[in-house]
């Protein structure tokens, strides 16, 4: 695949590929996305093929910066919304766009069925990353973009991770360095009566949403087999190839762990845990802490470190559960639970 950088010349090349119904991976503030023309079904089909993604999993439409009413006009129809529902959409878009909040709203007929998997709703977000916005501007319209990984695998936060996932399957990647937030956008359904339902915890903490828009209904994760409203809700997703087990205390070696292990701690040092495993005769081939003290840094590093652990020679990965479910802890805990088996 072609490697591009965020210069105007390369973004022009990327936009030209997208106009020819080709696929281009692009950075966003959350993770790298695999972009295609949101109004071109022949391009969108290629996304499902490249990712081996089931057709029942709908895509997020990425919008250029602009007044929300203008950029949403052709995509979303709020005619049946009560004043409270319309007000919620106005407040959320005014406060959090551009940024890592995806809203699930009733679709217009202009949105291809492939984008929504035939659902009556469409997921929309206005990304904050300057490169995403520069590409949207060069392209001149909305782009659909799922995370640029094969279905069920770890989301990419670097261009190298995109290459590892999709080399030979897509046309180009725009490399703007590691993505600043590191976990995907928060996906929120806004119902006609103004009810807010969290479909996927993400980079925008749900507490921040509640502070401006009132209570959010949280939904429990579904098990595989149940048909989810958002397949990001599937209990196994974001998963490394090496089996990963979650524990409450990493300094207590897991009974039955194989000889070669990899260890992961979300916050704080990992040396004591490593020593405990070594004292039991294990070889710790890799031990990583996501951050000494901040969930922001932990989220930013999560997927890259999971990838590094997966690529090591460890036969099993053992990770300590995220100690916090507040703020970004919610998304980190969620991704770790789904990575585990
Ligand atoms: O941060 C992000 O959101 C990244 C970057 C690239 O923007 N994109 C991303 O896309 O994570 P993807 O396809 O990996 O996840 C989209 C999630 C899925 O869980 C999907 O099921 C849900 O959004 N979704 C999309 N349309 C929906 C709809 N109409 N109703 C419910 N869920 C929907
Ligand atoms: Mg994804």
Short mmCIF file of C-alpha atoms and ligand atoms in Angstrom, two decimals:
data_model
loop_
_atom_site.label_atom_id
_atom_site.label_comp_id
_atom_site.label_asym_id
_atom_site.label_seq_id
_atom_site.Cartn_x
_atom_site.Cartn_y
_atom_site.Cartn_z
CA UNK A 1 0.00 0.00 0.00
CA UNK A 2 1.05 3.56 -0.66
CA UNK A 3 2.46 5.45 2.35
CA UNK A 4 1.38 9.07 2.45
CA UNK A 5 2.02 11.94 4.87
CA UNK A 6 -0.29 14.86 5.76
CA UNK A 7 1.06 17.34 3.18
CA UNK A 8 -1.44 19.02 0.86
CA UNK A 9 0.05 17.13 -2.09
CA UNK A 10 -0.31 13.71 -0.42
CA UNK A 11 -3.81 14.55 0.88
CA UNK A 12 -4.75 15.44 -2.70
CA UNK A 13 -3.47 12.01 -3.77
CA UNK A 14 -5.47 10.36 -0.98
CA UNK A 15 -8.61 12.29 -1.94
CA UNK A 16 -8.15 11.31 -5.60
CA UNK A 17 -7.95 7.63 -4.61
CA UNK A 18 -11.11 7.98 -2.51
CA UNK A 19 -12.91 9.60 -5.47
CA UNK A 20 -12.00 6.51 -7.53
CA UNK A 21 -13.76 4.30 -4.94
CA UNK A 22 -10.47 3.16 -3.41
CA UNK A 23 -9.70 2.67 0.28
CA UNK A 24 -7.36 4.92 2.29
CA UNK A 25 -6.49 4.50 5.98
CA UNK A 26 -6.41 7.80 7.82
CA UNK A 27 -5.58 8.92 11.36
CA UNK A 28 -8.27 10.32 13.62
CA UNK A 29 -7.91 11.57 17.20
CA UNK A 30 -9.06 8.12 18.44
CA UNK A 31 -7.63 5.34 16.22
CA UNK A 32 -6.75 4.94 12.53
CA UNK A 33 -9.82 4.52 10.35
CA UNK A 34 -10.26 2.85 6.95
CA UNK A 35 -11.93 5.52 4.85
CA UNK A 36 -14.19 5.30 1.81
CA UNK A 37 -16.68 7.60 0.07
CA UNK A 38 -19.81 7.51 2.26
CA UNK A 39 -22.09 7.77 -0.80
CA UNK A 40 -20.35 5.17 -2.99
CA UNK A 41 -21.55 1.59 -2.35
CA UNK A 42 -18.86 0.07 -4.61
CA UNK A 43 -16.23 1.61 -2.31
CA UNK A 44 -18.04 0.68 0.91
CA UNK A 45 -18.27 -2.98 -0.14
CA UNK A 46 -14.46 -3.01 -0.31
CA UNK A 47 -14.24 -1.99 3.36
CA UNK A 48 -16.23 -5.05 4.44
CA UNK A 49 -14.04 -7.27 2.25
CA UNK A 50 -10.70 -5.78 3.38
CA UNK A 51 -11.67 -6.03 7.07
CA UNK A 52 -13.53 -9.36 6.71
CA UNK A 53 -16.26 -7.49 8.55
CA UNK A 54 -19.79 -8.93 8.63
CA UNK A 55 -22.27 -6.87 6.65
CA UNK A 56 -24.54 -6.56 9.71
CA UNK A 57 -21.99 -4.26 11.40
CA UNK A 58 -22.80 -0.65 10.38
CA UNK A 59 -20.22 2.08 9.77
CA UNK A 60 -19.65 5.56 11.20
CA UNK A 61 -19.97 8.53 8.82
CA UNK A 62 -17.20 11.10 9.41
CA UNK A 63 -18.23 14.70 8.84
CA UNK A 64 -16.32 17.83 7.85
CA UNK A 65 -16.23 20.63 10.41
CA UNK A 66 -19.21 22.92 10.08
CA UNK A 67 -22.43 23.89 11.82
CA UNK A 68 -24.01 20.54 12.89
CA UNK A 69 -27.41 21.37 11.32
CA UNK A 70 -25.68 21.94 7.96
CA UNK A 71 -23.43 18.87 7.92
CA UNK A 72 -26.22 16.60 9.20
CA UNK A 73 -28.95 17.89 6.88
CA UNK A 74 -28.58 15.35 4.08
CA UNK A 75 -27.86 12.38 6.39
CA UNK A 76 -30.20 12.60 9.36
CA UNK A 77 -33.96 13.20 9.73
CA UNK A 78 -35.20 14.43 13.12
CA UNK A 79 -38.80 15.15 12.02
CA UNK A 80 -40.27 12.65 14.48
CA UNK A 81 -38.20 13.94 17.40
CA UNK A 82 -39.83 15.56 20.41
CA UNK A 83 -38.36 18.93 21.45
CA UNK A 84 -36.31 17.12 24.13
CA UNK A 85 -34.78 14.80 21.52
CA UNK A 86 -33.89 17.68 19.19
CA UNK A 87 -32.50 19.65 22.12
CA UNK A 88 -30.27 16.74 23.16
CA UNK A 89 -28.81 16.51 19.64
CA UNK A 90 -28.20 20.27 19.55
CA UNK A 91 -26.52 20.32 22.97
CA UNK A 92 -24.33 17.27 22.34
CA UNK A 93 -23.13 18.42 18.92
CA UNK A 94 -22.53 21.98 20.10
CA UNK A 95 -20.49 20.90 23.13
CA UNK A 96 -18.63 17.82 21.87
CA UNK A 97 -18.11 18.26 18.12
CA UNK A 98 -15.56 18.12 16.69
CA UNK A 99 -14.44 15.30 18.99
CA UNK A 100 -14.69 11.60 19.91
CA UNK A 101 -18.49 11.36 20.21
CA UNK A 102 -20.48 9.29 17.70
CA UNK A 103 -24.25 9.84 17.66
CA UNK A 104 -26.71 7.24 16.38
CA UNK A 105 -29.66 9.08 14.79
CA UNK A 106 -32.46 8.35 12.28
CA UNK A 107 -31.05 8.17 8.76
CA UNK A 108 -32.21 9.90 5.61
CA UNK A 109 -32.80 8.02 2.34
CA UNK A 110 -29.56 9.47 0.98
CA UNK A 111 -27.47 7.20 3.21
CA UNK A 112 -26.58 3.94 1.43
CA UNK A 113 -28.01 0.79 3.08
CA UNK A 114 -24.49 -0.63 3.24
CA UNK A 115 -23.46 2.15 5.65
CA UNK A 116 -26.27 1.40 8.11
CA UNK A 117 -26.55 -2.35 7.47
CA UNK A 118 -30.16 -1.63 6.58
CA UNK A 119 -30.88 -0.13 10.01
CA UNK A 120 -33.20 2.89 10.33
CA UNK A 121 -30.35 4.78 12.05
CA UNK A 122 -26.95 6.10 11.01
CA UNK A 123 -23.86 6.72 13.18
CA UNK A 124 -22.26 10.13 12.66
CA UNK A 125 -19.24 11.88 14.12
CA UNK A 126 -17.16 15.00 13.44
CA UNK A 127 -13.50 14.10 14.06
CA UNK A 128 -11.18 16.63 15.70
CA UNK A 129 -7.85 15.47 14.21
CA UNK A 130 -6.44 18.12 11.83
CA UNK A 131 -5.37 15.46 9.30
CA UNK A 132 -8.83 13.86 9.24
CA UNK A 133 -10.38 17.25 8.68
CA UNK A 134 -7.83 18.17 6.00
CA UNK A 135 -8.60 14.93 4.15
CA UNK A 136 -12.38 15.45 4.47
CA UNK A 137 -11.90 18.92 3.01
CA UNK A 138 -9.68 17.68 0.15
CA UNK A 139 -12.22 14.94 -0.60
CA UNK A 140 -15.15 17.32 -0.36
CA UNK A 141 -17.72 15.11 1.39
CA UNK A 142 -18.36 12.66 4.21
CA UNK A 143 -16.27 9.51 4.58
CA UNK A 144 -17.24 6.26 6.26
CA UNK A 145 -14.43 4.84 8.38
CA UNK A 146 -14.38 1.83 10.66
CA UNK A 147 -11.21 1.21 12.66
CA UNK A 148 -8.51 0.08 10.20
CA UNK A 149 -8.08 -3.45 11.56
CA UNK A 150 -9.38 -6.86 10.55
CA UNK A 151 -12.72 -7.59 12.22
CA UNK A 152 -12.42 -8.54 15.89
CA UNK A 153 -8.72 -7.64 16.03
CA UNK A 154 -6.90 -4.86 17.91
CA UNK A 155 -7.61 -1.35 16.63
CA UNK A 156 -4.58 0.41 15.09
CA UNK A 157 -3.14 3.54 16.69
CA UNK A 158 -0.14 3.84 14.33
CA UNK A 159 0.36 3.56 10.56
CA UNK A 160 2.61 0.52 11.19
CA UNK A 161 -0.28 -1.22 12.93
CA UNK A 162 -2.49 -0.43 9.91
CA UNK A 163 0.12 -2.01 7.62
CA UNK A 164 0.32 -5.09 9.87
CA UNK A 165 -3.48 -5.46 9.69
CA UNK A 166 -4.31 -4.54 6.11
CA UNK A 167 -1.20 -4.57 3.88
CA UNK A 168 -2.11 -5.81 0.42
CA UNK A 169 -5.81 -5.17 1.04
CA UNK A 170 -6.05 -1.36 0.78
CA UNK A 171 -4.60 1.36 -1.41
CA UNK A 172 -2.89 3.81 0.95
CA UNK A 173 -2.33 4.95 4.51
CA UNK A 174 -1.86 8.55 5.62
CA UNK A 175 0.74 8.48 8.41
CA UNK A 176 0.38 11.31 10.92
CA UNK A 177 2.04 9.50 13.83
CA UNK A 178 0.35 7.83 16.79
CA UNK A 179 -3.27 8.80 17.41
CA UNK A 180 -3.59 11.10 20.43
CA UNK A 181 -6.49 9.46 22.34
CA UNK A 182 -5.88 5.78 21.59
CA UNK A 183 -9.39 4.36 22.13
CA UNK A 184 -12.38 4.66 19.80
CA UNK A 185 -15.12 7.25 20.03
CA UNK A 186 -17.98 6.90 22.49
CA UNK A 187 -21.10 5.68 20.64
CA UNK A 188 -24.36 7.17 21.94
CA UNK A 189 -27.92 6.66 20.65
CA UNK A 190 -30.23 9.64 21.03
CA UNK A 191 -33.87 8.45 20.96
CA UNK A 192 -36.80 10.60 19.74
CA UNK A 193 -37.86 11.38 23.33
CA UNK A 194 -34.33 12.49 24.23
CA UNK A 195 -33.32 9.24 26.00
CA UNK A 196 -29.55 8.77 25.73
CA UNK A 197 -28.21 5.20 25.48
CA UNK A 198 -24.53 4.33 25.64
CA UNK A 199 -23.75 1.76 22.91
CA UNK A 200 -19.96 1.78 23.33
CA UNK A 201 -17.87 3.46 26.04
CA UNK A 202 -15.01 5.36 24.44
CA UNK A 203 -12.68 8.32 24.44
CA UNK A 204 -15.35 10.77 25.62
CA UNK A 205 -16.18 9.84 29.23
CA UNK A 206 -19.88 9.22 29.79
CA UNK A 207 -19.68 11.44 32.89
CA UNK A 208 -18.79 14.38 30.62
CA UNK A 209 -21.90 13.67 28.54
CA UNK A 210 -24.10 13.43 31.64
CA UNK A 211 -22.74 16.73 32.96
CA UNK A 212 -24.23 18.60 30.00
CA UNK A 213 -27.07 16.39 28.74
CA UNK A 214 -28.42 14.46 31.74
CA UNK A 215 -28.52 10.74 32.56
CA UNK A 216 -27.22 8.17 30.08
CA UNK A 217 -28.60 4.62 30.07
CA UNK A 218 -25.71 2.14 30.17
CA UNK A 219 -26.21 -1.21 28.52
CA UNK A 220 -24.65 -4.42 29.71
CA UNK A 221 -22.26 -6.18 27.29
CA UNK A 222 -23.88 -8.92 25.22
CA UNK A 223 -22.49 -12.38 24.78
CA UNK A 224 -21.48 -13.74 21.36
CA UNK A 225 -24.58 -15.07 19.59
CA UNK A 226 -26.84 -12.30 20.81
CA UNK A 227 -27.44 -9.87 17.99
CA UNK A 228 -26.08 -6.53 19.17
CA UNK A 229 -27.36 -3.08 18.31
CA UNK A 230 -23.67 -2.12 17.92
CA UNK A 231 -21.32 -5.05 17.20
CA UNK A 232 -18.68 -3.16 19.16
CA UNK A 233 -20.84 -4.50 22.01
CA UNK A 234 -19.86 -8.13 21.26
CA UNK A 235 -18.16 -9.56 24.31
CA UNK A 236 -15.14 -10.74 22.33
CA UNK A 237 -13.72 -7.98 20.12
CA UNK A 238 -10.45 -6.02 20.10
CA UNK A 239 -8.74 -9.34 20.79
CA UNK A 240 -5.08 -10.37 20.49
CA UNK A 241 -4.24 -13.80 19.01
CA UNK A 242 -2.47 -14.89 22.22
CA UNK A 243 -4.96 -15.82 24.96
CA UNK A 244 -5.37 -13.05 27.51
CA UNK A 245 -6.60 -13.60 31.07
CA UNK A 246 -7.73 -10.82 33.40
CA UNK A 247 -6.86 -10.93 37.09
CA UNK A 248 -7.59 -8.65 40.03
CA UNK A 249 -4.06 -8.69 41.46
CA UNK A 250 -1.10 -9.23 39.14
CA UNK A 251 1.30 -9.92 42.03
CA UNK A 252 -0.54 -13.20 42.74
CA UNK A 253 0.63 -15.57 39.96
CA UNK A 254 -2.21 -17.17 38.04
CA UNK A 255 -2.58 -20.87 38.83
CA UNK A 256 -1.97 -22.94 35.71
CA UNK A 257 -0.22 -20.18 33.74
CA UNK A 258 2.16 -21.59 31.07
CA UNK A 259 5.98 -21.24 31.41
CA UNK A 260 6.33 -18.14 29.17
CA UNK A 261 4.02 -15.27 30.05
CA UNK A 262 3.52 -11.61 29.20
CA UNK A 263 2.24 -9.25 31.89
CA UNK A 264 0.20 -6.05 31.60
CA UNK A 265 -0.73 -3.53 34.24
CA UNK A 266 -2.92 -0.50 33.48
CA UNK A 267 -1.58 1.81 36.19
CA UNK A 268 1.57 1.60 38.28
CA UNK A 269 4.76 -0.45 38.24
CA UNK A 270 4.87 -4.05 37.06
CA UNK A 271 8.23 -5.13 38.58
CA UNK A 272 6.71 -6.69 41.71
CA UNK A 273 4.36 -8.82 39.60
CA UNK A 274 7.24 -9.85 37.34
CA UNK A 275 9.30 -10.93 40.36
CA UNK A 276 6.34 -12.92 41.72
CA UNK A 277 5.94 -14.84 38.44
CA UNK A 278 9.71 -15.44 38.20
CA UNK A 279 9.76 -16.72 41.79
CA UNK A 280 7.22 -19.35 40.66
CA UNK A 281 9.56 -20.44 37.83
CA UNK A 282 7.86 -18.57 34.95
CA UNK A 283 9.77 -16.74 32.23
CA UNK A 284 8.33 -13.26 31.87
CA UNK A 285 9.15 -12.46 28.24
CA UNK A 286 7.52 -9.05 28.39
CA UNK A 287 6.06 -6.91 31.19
CA UNK A 288 4.37 -3.59 30.50
CA UNK A 289 2.67 -0.85 32.45
CA UNK A 290 0.35 1.42 30.45
CA UNK A 291 1.06 4.41 32.68
CA UNK A 292 2.64 5.30 35.99
CA UNK A 293 -0.40 7.29 37.00
CA UNK A 294 -2.84 8.56 34.36
CA UNK A 295 -5.76 6.92 32.57
CA UNK A 296 -5.25 9.35 29.68
CA UNK A 297 -1.79 7.92 29.01
CA UNK A 298 -3.03 4.37 29.66
CA UNK A 299 -5.76 4.76 27.01
CA UNK A 300 -3.33 6.31 24.56
CA UNK A 301 -0.97 3.31 24.85
CA UNK A 302 -3.49 0.48 25.32
CA UNK A 303 -3.80 -0.92 21.79
CA UNK A 304 -0.13 -0.44 20.84
CA UNK A 305 0.95 -2.29 23.99
CA UNK A 306 -1.60 -5.08 23.43
CA UNK A 307 -0.17 -5.47 19.94
CA UNK A 308 3.40 -5.57 21.31
CA UNK A 309 2.41 -8.23 23.87
CA UNK A 310 0.66 -10.24 21.16
CA UNK A 311 3.76 -10.13 18.94
CA UNK A 312 6.03 -11.37 21.76
CA UNK A 313 6.83 -15.05 22.31
CA UNK A 314 4.57 -15.19 25.39
CA UNK A 315 2.24 -18.19 25.36
CA UNK A 316 -0.27 -16.41 27.55
CA UNK A 317 -0.94 -12.80 28.43
CA UNK A 318 -2.03 -11.89 31.94
CA UNK A 319 -3.44 -8.44 32.56
CA UNK A 320 -4.63 -6.73 35.71
CA UNK A 321 -8.21 -5.44 35.47
CA UNK A 322 -8.46 -1.69 35.06
CA UNK A 323 -8.59 -0.35 38.63
CA UNK A 324 -11.02 2.41 37.66
CA UNK A 325 -14.31 2.39 35.75
CA UNK A 326 -14.60 6.16 35.91
CA UNK A 327 -13.75 8.50 33.01
CA UNK A 328 -11.44 6.79 30.52
CA UNK A 329 -11.29 3.82 32.90
CA UNK A 330 -14.69 2.76 31.53
CA UNK A 331 -13.38 2.39 27.95
CA UNK A 332 -10.09 0.79 29.05
CA UNK A 333 -11.90 -1.74 31.26
CA UNK A 334 -14.34 -2.48 28.43
CA UNK A 335 -11.59 -3.08 25.84
CA UNK A 336 -9.63 -5.33 28.23
CA UNK A 337 -12.73 -7.40 29.04
CA UNK A 338 -13.36 -7.92 25.33
CA UNK A 339 -9.71 -8.79 24.67
CA UNK A 340 -9.86 -11.53 27.30
CA UNK A 341 -10.86 -15.13 26.80
O1 LIG B 1 -13.23 6.34 17.01
C1 LIG B 1 -13.93 5.73 16.20
O2 LIG B 1 -15.17 5.68 16.29
C2 LIG B 1 -13.21 5.03 15.05
C3 LIG B 1 -12.54 6.10 14.18
C4 LIG B 1 -11.91 5.52 12.96
O3 LIG B 1 -13.46 7.09 13.86
N1 LIG B 1 -14.13 4.24 14.28
C5 LIG B 1 -14.64 3.08 14.75
O4 LIG B 1 -15.47 2.43 13.85
O5 LIG B 1 -14.41 2.65 15.86
P1 LIG B 1 -15.92 0.91 14.02
O6 LIG B 1 -16.61 0.56 12.76
O7 LIG B 1 -14.76 0.09 14.42
O8 LIG B 1 -16.98 0.97 15.18
C6 LIG B 1 -18.24 1.57 14.93
C7 LIG B 1 -19.21 1.18 16.01
C8 LIG B 1 -19.56 -0.29 15.90
O9 LIG B 1 -19.66 -0.84 17.21
C9 LIG B 1 -20.90 -0.24 15.21
O10 LIG B 1 -21.66 -1.36 15.48
C10 LIG B 1 -21.49 1.03 15.80
O11 LIG B 1 -20.42 1.92 15.84
N2 LIG B 1 -22.55 1.58 14.92
C11 LIG B 1 -22.43 2.11 13.71
N3 LIG B 1 -23.64 2.44 13.18
C12 LIG B 1 -24.55 2.11 14.11
C13 LIG B 1 -25.98 2.19 14.17
N4 LIG B 1 -26.70 2.67 13.17
N5 LIG B 1 -26.59 1.74 15.29
C14 LIG B 1 -25.84 1.25 16.32
N6 LIG B 1 -24.51 1.14 16.31
C15 LIG B 1 -23.86 1.56 15.22
MG1 LIG B 2 -13.54 -1.35 15.26
#
